CSV table of C-alpha atoms in Angstrom, one decimal:
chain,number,residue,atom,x,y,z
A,1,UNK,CA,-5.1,-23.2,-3.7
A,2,UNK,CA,-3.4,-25.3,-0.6
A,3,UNK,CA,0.0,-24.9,-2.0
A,4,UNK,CA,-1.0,-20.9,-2.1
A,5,UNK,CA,-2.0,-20.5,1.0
A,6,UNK,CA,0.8,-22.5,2.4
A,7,UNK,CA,3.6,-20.4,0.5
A,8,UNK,CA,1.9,-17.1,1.6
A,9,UNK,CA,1.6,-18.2,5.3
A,10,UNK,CA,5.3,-19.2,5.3
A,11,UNK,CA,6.2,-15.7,3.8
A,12,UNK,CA,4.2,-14.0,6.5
A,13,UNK,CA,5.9,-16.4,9.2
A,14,UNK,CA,9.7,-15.1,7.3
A,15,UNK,CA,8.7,-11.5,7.2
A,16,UNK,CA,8.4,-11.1,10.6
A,17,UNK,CA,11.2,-12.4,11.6
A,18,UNK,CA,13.0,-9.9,8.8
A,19,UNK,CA,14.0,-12.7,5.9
A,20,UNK,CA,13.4,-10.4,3.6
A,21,UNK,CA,14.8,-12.3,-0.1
A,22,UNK,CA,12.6,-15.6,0.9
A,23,UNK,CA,9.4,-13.7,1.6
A,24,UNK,CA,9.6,-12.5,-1.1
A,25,UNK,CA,10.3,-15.6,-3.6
A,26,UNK,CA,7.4,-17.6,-1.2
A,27,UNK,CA,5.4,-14.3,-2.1
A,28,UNK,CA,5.5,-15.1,-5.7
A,29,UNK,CA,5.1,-18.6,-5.2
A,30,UNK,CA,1.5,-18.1,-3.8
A,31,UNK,CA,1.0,-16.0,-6.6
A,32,UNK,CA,2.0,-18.0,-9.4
A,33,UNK,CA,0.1,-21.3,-7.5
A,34,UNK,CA,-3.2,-19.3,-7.7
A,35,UNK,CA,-2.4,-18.7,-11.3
A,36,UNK,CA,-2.2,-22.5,-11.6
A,37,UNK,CA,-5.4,-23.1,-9.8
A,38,UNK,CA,-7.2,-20.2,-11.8
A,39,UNK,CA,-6.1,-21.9,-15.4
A,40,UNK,CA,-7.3,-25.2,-13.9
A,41,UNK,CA,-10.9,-24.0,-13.4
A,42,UNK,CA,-10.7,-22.9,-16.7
A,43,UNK,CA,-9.8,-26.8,-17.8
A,44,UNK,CA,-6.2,-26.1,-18.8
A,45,UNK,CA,-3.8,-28.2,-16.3
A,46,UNK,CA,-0.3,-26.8,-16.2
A,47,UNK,CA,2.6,-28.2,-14.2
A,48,UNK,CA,5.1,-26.2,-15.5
A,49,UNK,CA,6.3,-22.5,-14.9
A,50,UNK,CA,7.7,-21.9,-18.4
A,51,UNK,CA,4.5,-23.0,-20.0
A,52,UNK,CA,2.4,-21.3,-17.4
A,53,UNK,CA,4.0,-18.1,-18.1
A,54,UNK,CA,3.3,-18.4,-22.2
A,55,UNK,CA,0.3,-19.5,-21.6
A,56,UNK,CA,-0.7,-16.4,-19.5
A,57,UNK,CA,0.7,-14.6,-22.2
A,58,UNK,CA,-1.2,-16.2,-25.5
A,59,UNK,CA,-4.1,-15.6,-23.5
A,60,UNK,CA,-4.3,-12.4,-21.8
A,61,UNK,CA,-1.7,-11.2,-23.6
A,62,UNK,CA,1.0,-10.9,-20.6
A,63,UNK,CA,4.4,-9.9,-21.4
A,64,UNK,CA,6.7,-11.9,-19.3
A,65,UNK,CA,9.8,-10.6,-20.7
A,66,UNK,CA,10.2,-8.2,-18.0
A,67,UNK,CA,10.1,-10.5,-15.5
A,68,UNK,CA,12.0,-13.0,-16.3
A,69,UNK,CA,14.9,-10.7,-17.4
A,70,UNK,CA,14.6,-9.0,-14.3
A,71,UNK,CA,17.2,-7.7,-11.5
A,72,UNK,CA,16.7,-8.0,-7.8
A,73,UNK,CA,18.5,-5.2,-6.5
A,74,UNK,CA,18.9,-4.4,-2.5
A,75,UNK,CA,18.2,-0.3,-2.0
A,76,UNK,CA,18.5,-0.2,2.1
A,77,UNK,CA,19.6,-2.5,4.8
A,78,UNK,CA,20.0,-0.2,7.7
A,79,UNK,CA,20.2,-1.7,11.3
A,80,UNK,CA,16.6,-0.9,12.5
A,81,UNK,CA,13.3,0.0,10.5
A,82,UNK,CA,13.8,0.0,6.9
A,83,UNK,CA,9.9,-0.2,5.4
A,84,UNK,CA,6.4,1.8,4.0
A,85,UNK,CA,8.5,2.5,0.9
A,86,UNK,CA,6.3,4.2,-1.7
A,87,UNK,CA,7.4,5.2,-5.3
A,88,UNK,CA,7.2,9.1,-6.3
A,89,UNK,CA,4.8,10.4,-9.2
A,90,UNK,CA,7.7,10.4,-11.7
A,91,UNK,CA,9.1,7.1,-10.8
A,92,UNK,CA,12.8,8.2,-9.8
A,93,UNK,CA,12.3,8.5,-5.9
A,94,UNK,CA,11.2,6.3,-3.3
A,95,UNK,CA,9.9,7.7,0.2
A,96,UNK,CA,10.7,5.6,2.8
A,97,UNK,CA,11.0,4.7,6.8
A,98,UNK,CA,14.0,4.5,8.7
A,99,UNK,CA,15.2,4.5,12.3
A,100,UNK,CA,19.2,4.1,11.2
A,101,UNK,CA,19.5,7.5,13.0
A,102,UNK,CA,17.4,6.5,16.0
A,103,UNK,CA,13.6,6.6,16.1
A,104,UNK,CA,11.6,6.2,13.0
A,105,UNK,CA,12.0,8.9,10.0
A,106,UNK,CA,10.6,9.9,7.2
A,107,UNK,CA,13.4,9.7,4.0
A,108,UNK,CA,13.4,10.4,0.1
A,109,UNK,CA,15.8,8.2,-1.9
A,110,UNK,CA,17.3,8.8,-5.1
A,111,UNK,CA,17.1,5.6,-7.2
A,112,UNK,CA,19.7,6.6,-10.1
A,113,UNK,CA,22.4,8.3,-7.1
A,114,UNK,CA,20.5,6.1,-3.7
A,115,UNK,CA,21.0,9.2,-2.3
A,116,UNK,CA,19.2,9.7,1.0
A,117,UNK,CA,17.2,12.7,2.3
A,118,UNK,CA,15.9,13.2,5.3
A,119,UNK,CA,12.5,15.1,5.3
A,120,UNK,CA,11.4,14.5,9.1
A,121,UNK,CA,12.8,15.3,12.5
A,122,UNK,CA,11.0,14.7,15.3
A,123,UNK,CA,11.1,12.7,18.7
A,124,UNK,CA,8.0,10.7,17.7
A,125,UNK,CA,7.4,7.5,15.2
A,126,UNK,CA,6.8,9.3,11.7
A,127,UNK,CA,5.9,6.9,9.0
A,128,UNK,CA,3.7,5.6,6.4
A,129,UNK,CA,4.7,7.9,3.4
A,130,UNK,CA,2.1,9.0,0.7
A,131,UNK,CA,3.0,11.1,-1.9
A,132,UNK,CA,0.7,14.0,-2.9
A,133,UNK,CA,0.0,13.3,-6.8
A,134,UNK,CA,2.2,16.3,-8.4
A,135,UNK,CA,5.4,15.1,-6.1
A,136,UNK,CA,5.5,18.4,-4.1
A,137,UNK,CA,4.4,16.9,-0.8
A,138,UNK,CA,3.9,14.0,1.6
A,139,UNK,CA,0.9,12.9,4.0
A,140,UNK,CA,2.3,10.3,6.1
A,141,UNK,CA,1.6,9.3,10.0
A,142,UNK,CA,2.9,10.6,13.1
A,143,UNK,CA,2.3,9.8,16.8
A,144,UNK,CA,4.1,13.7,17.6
A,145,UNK,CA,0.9,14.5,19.0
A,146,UNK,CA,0.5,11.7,21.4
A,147,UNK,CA,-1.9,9.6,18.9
A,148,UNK,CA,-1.3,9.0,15.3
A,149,UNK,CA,-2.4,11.2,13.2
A,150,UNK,CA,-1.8,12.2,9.9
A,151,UNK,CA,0.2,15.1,8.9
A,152,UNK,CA,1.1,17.1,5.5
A,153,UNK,CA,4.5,18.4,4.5
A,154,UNK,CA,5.9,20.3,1.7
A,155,UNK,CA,8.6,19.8,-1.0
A,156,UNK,CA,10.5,21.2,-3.7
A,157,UNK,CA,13.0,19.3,-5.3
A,158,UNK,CA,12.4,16.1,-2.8
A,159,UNK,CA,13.8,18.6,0.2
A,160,UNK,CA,11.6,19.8,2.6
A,161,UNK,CA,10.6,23.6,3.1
A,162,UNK,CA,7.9,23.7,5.2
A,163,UNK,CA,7.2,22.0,8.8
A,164,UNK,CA,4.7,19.1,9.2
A,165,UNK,CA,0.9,20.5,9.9
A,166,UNK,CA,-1.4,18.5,11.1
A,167,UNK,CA,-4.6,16.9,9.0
A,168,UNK,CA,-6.4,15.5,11.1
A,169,UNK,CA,-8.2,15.9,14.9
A,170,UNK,CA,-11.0,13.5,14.7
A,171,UNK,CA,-10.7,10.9,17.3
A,172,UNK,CA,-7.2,9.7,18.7
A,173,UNK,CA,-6.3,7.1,15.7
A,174,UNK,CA,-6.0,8.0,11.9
A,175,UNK,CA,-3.4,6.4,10.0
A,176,UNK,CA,-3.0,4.2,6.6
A,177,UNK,CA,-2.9,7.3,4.2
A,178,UNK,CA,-4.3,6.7,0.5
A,179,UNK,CA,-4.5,10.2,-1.4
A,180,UNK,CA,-6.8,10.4,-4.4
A,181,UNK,CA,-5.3,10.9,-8.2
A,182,UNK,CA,-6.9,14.2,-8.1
A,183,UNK,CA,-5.2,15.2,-4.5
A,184,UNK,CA,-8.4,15.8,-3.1
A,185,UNK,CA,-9.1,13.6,-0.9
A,186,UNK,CA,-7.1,11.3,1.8
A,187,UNK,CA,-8.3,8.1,2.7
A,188,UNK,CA,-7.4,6.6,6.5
A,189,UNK,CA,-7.9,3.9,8.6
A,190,UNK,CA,-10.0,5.7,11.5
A,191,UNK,CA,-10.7,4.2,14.9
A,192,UNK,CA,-14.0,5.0,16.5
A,193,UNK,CA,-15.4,3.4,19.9
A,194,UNK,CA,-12.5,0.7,19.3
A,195,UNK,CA,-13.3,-0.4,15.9
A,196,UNK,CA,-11.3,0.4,13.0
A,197,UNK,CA,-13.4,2.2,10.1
A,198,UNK,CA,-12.2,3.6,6.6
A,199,UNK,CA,-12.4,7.8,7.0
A,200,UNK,CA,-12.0,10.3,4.2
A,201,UNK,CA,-11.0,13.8,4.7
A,202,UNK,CA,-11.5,16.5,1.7
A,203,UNK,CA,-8.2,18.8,1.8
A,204,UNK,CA,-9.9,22.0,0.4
A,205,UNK,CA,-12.8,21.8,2.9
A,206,UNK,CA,-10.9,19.9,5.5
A,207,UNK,CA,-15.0,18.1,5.4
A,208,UNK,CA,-14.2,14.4,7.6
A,209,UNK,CA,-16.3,11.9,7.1
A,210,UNK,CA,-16.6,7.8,8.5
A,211,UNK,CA,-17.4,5.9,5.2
A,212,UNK,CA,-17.9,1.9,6.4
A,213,UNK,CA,-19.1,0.6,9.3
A,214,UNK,CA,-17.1,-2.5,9.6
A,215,UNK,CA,-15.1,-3.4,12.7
A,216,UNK,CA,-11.3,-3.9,11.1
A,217,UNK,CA,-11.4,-2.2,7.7
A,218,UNK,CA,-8.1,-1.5,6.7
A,219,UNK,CA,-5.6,-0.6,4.1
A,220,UNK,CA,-7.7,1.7,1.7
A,221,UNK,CA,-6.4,2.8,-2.0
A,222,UNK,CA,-8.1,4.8,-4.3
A,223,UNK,CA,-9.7,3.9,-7.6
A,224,UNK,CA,-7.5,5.6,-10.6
A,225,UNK,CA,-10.8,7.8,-11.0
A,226,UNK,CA,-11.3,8.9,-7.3
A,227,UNK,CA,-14.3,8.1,-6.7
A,228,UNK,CA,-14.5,4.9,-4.7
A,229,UNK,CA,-12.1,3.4,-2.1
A,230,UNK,CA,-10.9,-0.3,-1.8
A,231,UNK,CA,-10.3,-1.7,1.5
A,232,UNK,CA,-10.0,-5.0,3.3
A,233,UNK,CA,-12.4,-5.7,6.2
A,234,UNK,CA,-13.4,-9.0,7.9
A,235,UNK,CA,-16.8,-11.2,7.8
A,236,UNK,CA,-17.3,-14.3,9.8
A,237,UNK,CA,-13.5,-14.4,10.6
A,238,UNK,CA,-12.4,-14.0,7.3
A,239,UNK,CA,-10.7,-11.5,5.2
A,240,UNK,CA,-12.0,-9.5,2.4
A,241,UNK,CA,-12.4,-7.2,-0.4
A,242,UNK,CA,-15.0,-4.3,-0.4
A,243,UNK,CA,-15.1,-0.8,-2.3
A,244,UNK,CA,-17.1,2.3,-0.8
A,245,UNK,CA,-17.6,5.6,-2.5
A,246,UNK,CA,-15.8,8.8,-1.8
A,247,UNK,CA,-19.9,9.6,-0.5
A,248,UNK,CA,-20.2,6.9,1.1
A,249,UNK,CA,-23.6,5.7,-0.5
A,250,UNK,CA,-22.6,2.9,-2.6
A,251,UNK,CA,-20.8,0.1,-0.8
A,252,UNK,CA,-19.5,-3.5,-2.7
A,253,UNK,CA,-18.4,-6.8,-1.1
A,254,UNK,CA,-16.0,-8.9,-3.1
A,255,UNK,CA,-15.4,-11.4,-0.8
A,256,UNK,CA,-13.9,-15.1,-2.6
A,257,UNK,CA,-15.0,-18.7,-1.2
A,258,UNK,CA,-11.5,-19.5,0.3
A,259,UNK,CA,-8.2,-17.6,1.9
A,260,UNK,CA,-8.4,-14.3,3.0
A,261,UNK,CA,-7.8,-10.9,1.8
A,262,UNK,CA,-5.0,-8.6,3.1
A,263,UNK,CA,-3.8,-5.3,1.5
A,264,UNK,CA,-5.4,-4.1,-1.6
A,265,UNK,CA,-3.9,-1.9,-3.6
A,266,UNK,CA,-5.8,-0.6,-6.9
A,267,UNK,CA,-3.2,-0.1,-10.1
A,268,UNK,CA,-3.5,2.8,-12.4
A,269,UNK,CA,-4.7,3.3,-15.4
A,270,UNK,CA,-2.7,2.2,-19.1
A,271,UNK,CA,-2.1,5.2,-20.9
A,272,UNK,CA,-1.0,4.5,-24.2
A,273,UNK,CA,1.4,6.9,-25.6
């Protein structure tokens, strides 16, 4: 797990200083390291990537075709911001943040044409995209009020026809939008008396409620089903993984023994056609 941590650390160290390709690689690195520590617990040594990779596939049945065969391809390299991409519902749009025309915007990009879109205009920082599960809308977060908050626009046709409204009011920091499979509910990172909290806010009843009760809990995605929330937080000055209910009422922590836990995202479910 040394190695890991070491290749993940460097990646954070290139990312902020915009290296973008070699983040990435060390990225995968740390990965594919912890994959090799994993298979080691399980008494199988492995000191080479080929035979890593068939191994992970005779065993859990892992395709690695895909990523072997696959293509790195550069969509945006904008002077300024170019980040908080998120994939659309149907796969063939990417919402995105960039400051190529001056302060931060929110833009839609066509994969097949990489035609861009603008969808916000505004004086303030908009950012952190979220698509609304049927594709005709975005929740992302916006500082146009003097605080971020998070704010709701509609689309048709990735163009926007309506202007931004405002979710939410509670407290003067809500950001970090996760929106449920259903398009119920929106997750946030809330701050409350200084300490950062996962919120949830039902869009029908516009019903806001503080779910956890940790200090930094950050980066909340839903659970394909809706019903509970994973989030990081930290414990003893480490990082880890905990899930919450939609209610609130049943909390989990899934903390590991070493390294630290940093953006959680939950996948969707396989649906075999």
């Amino acid at each position: 797990m040394e190695k890991s941590e070491k290749s993940l650390f460097s990646s954070k160290t290139l990312l902020k200083i915009e290296n973008f390709d070699d983040a990435v690689a060390l990225t995968y690195y740390s990965m594919y390291y912890s994959v090799l520590a994993l298979l080691y617990k399980c008494g199988i040594k492995s000191e080479n990537h080929m035979g890593t990779l068939i191994l992970l596939k005779e065993l859990f049945d892992f395709d690695n075709h895909d990523i072997i065969s696959a293509k790195k391809d550069k969509l945006v390299s904008f002077k300024g911001l170019n980040n908080a991409p998120r994939w659309s519902p149907d796969g063939k749009h990417l919402a995105l943040t960039l400051s190529k025309d001056g302060n931060p915007e929110i833009y839609i990009m066509n994969i097949n044409s990489r035609k861009l879109t603008r969808i916000t205009r505004s004086y303030a920082i908009d950012t952190e995209p979220e698509w609304l599960p049927d594709g005709k809308g975005l929740i992302f977060t916006s500082d146009r009020g003097g605080s971020p908050q998070l704010y709701e626009i509609k689309l048709n046709r990735y163009k926007a026809i309506s202007r931004a409204q405002r979710l939410t009011f509670e407290g003067n920091y809500n950001s970090r939008p996760s929106v449920s499979s259903d398009g119920r509910y929106i997750a946030m990172v809330h701050r409350t008396q200084g300490q950062f909290r996962i919120a949830v806010l039902e869009r029908e009843t516009q019903h806001f409620g503080v779910l956890t009760k940790g200090q930094l809990d950050e980066s909340p995605s839903f659970a394909p089903n809706g019903r509970m929330i994973i989030y990081a937080t930290e414990e003893k000055y480490r990082g880890i993984l905990a899930a919450v209910s939609v209610d609130g009422r049943a909390r989990q922590r899934l903390s590991f023994k070493k390294g630290d836990v940093r953006e959680p995202a939950w996948s969707p479910y396989k649906i075999n056609k």
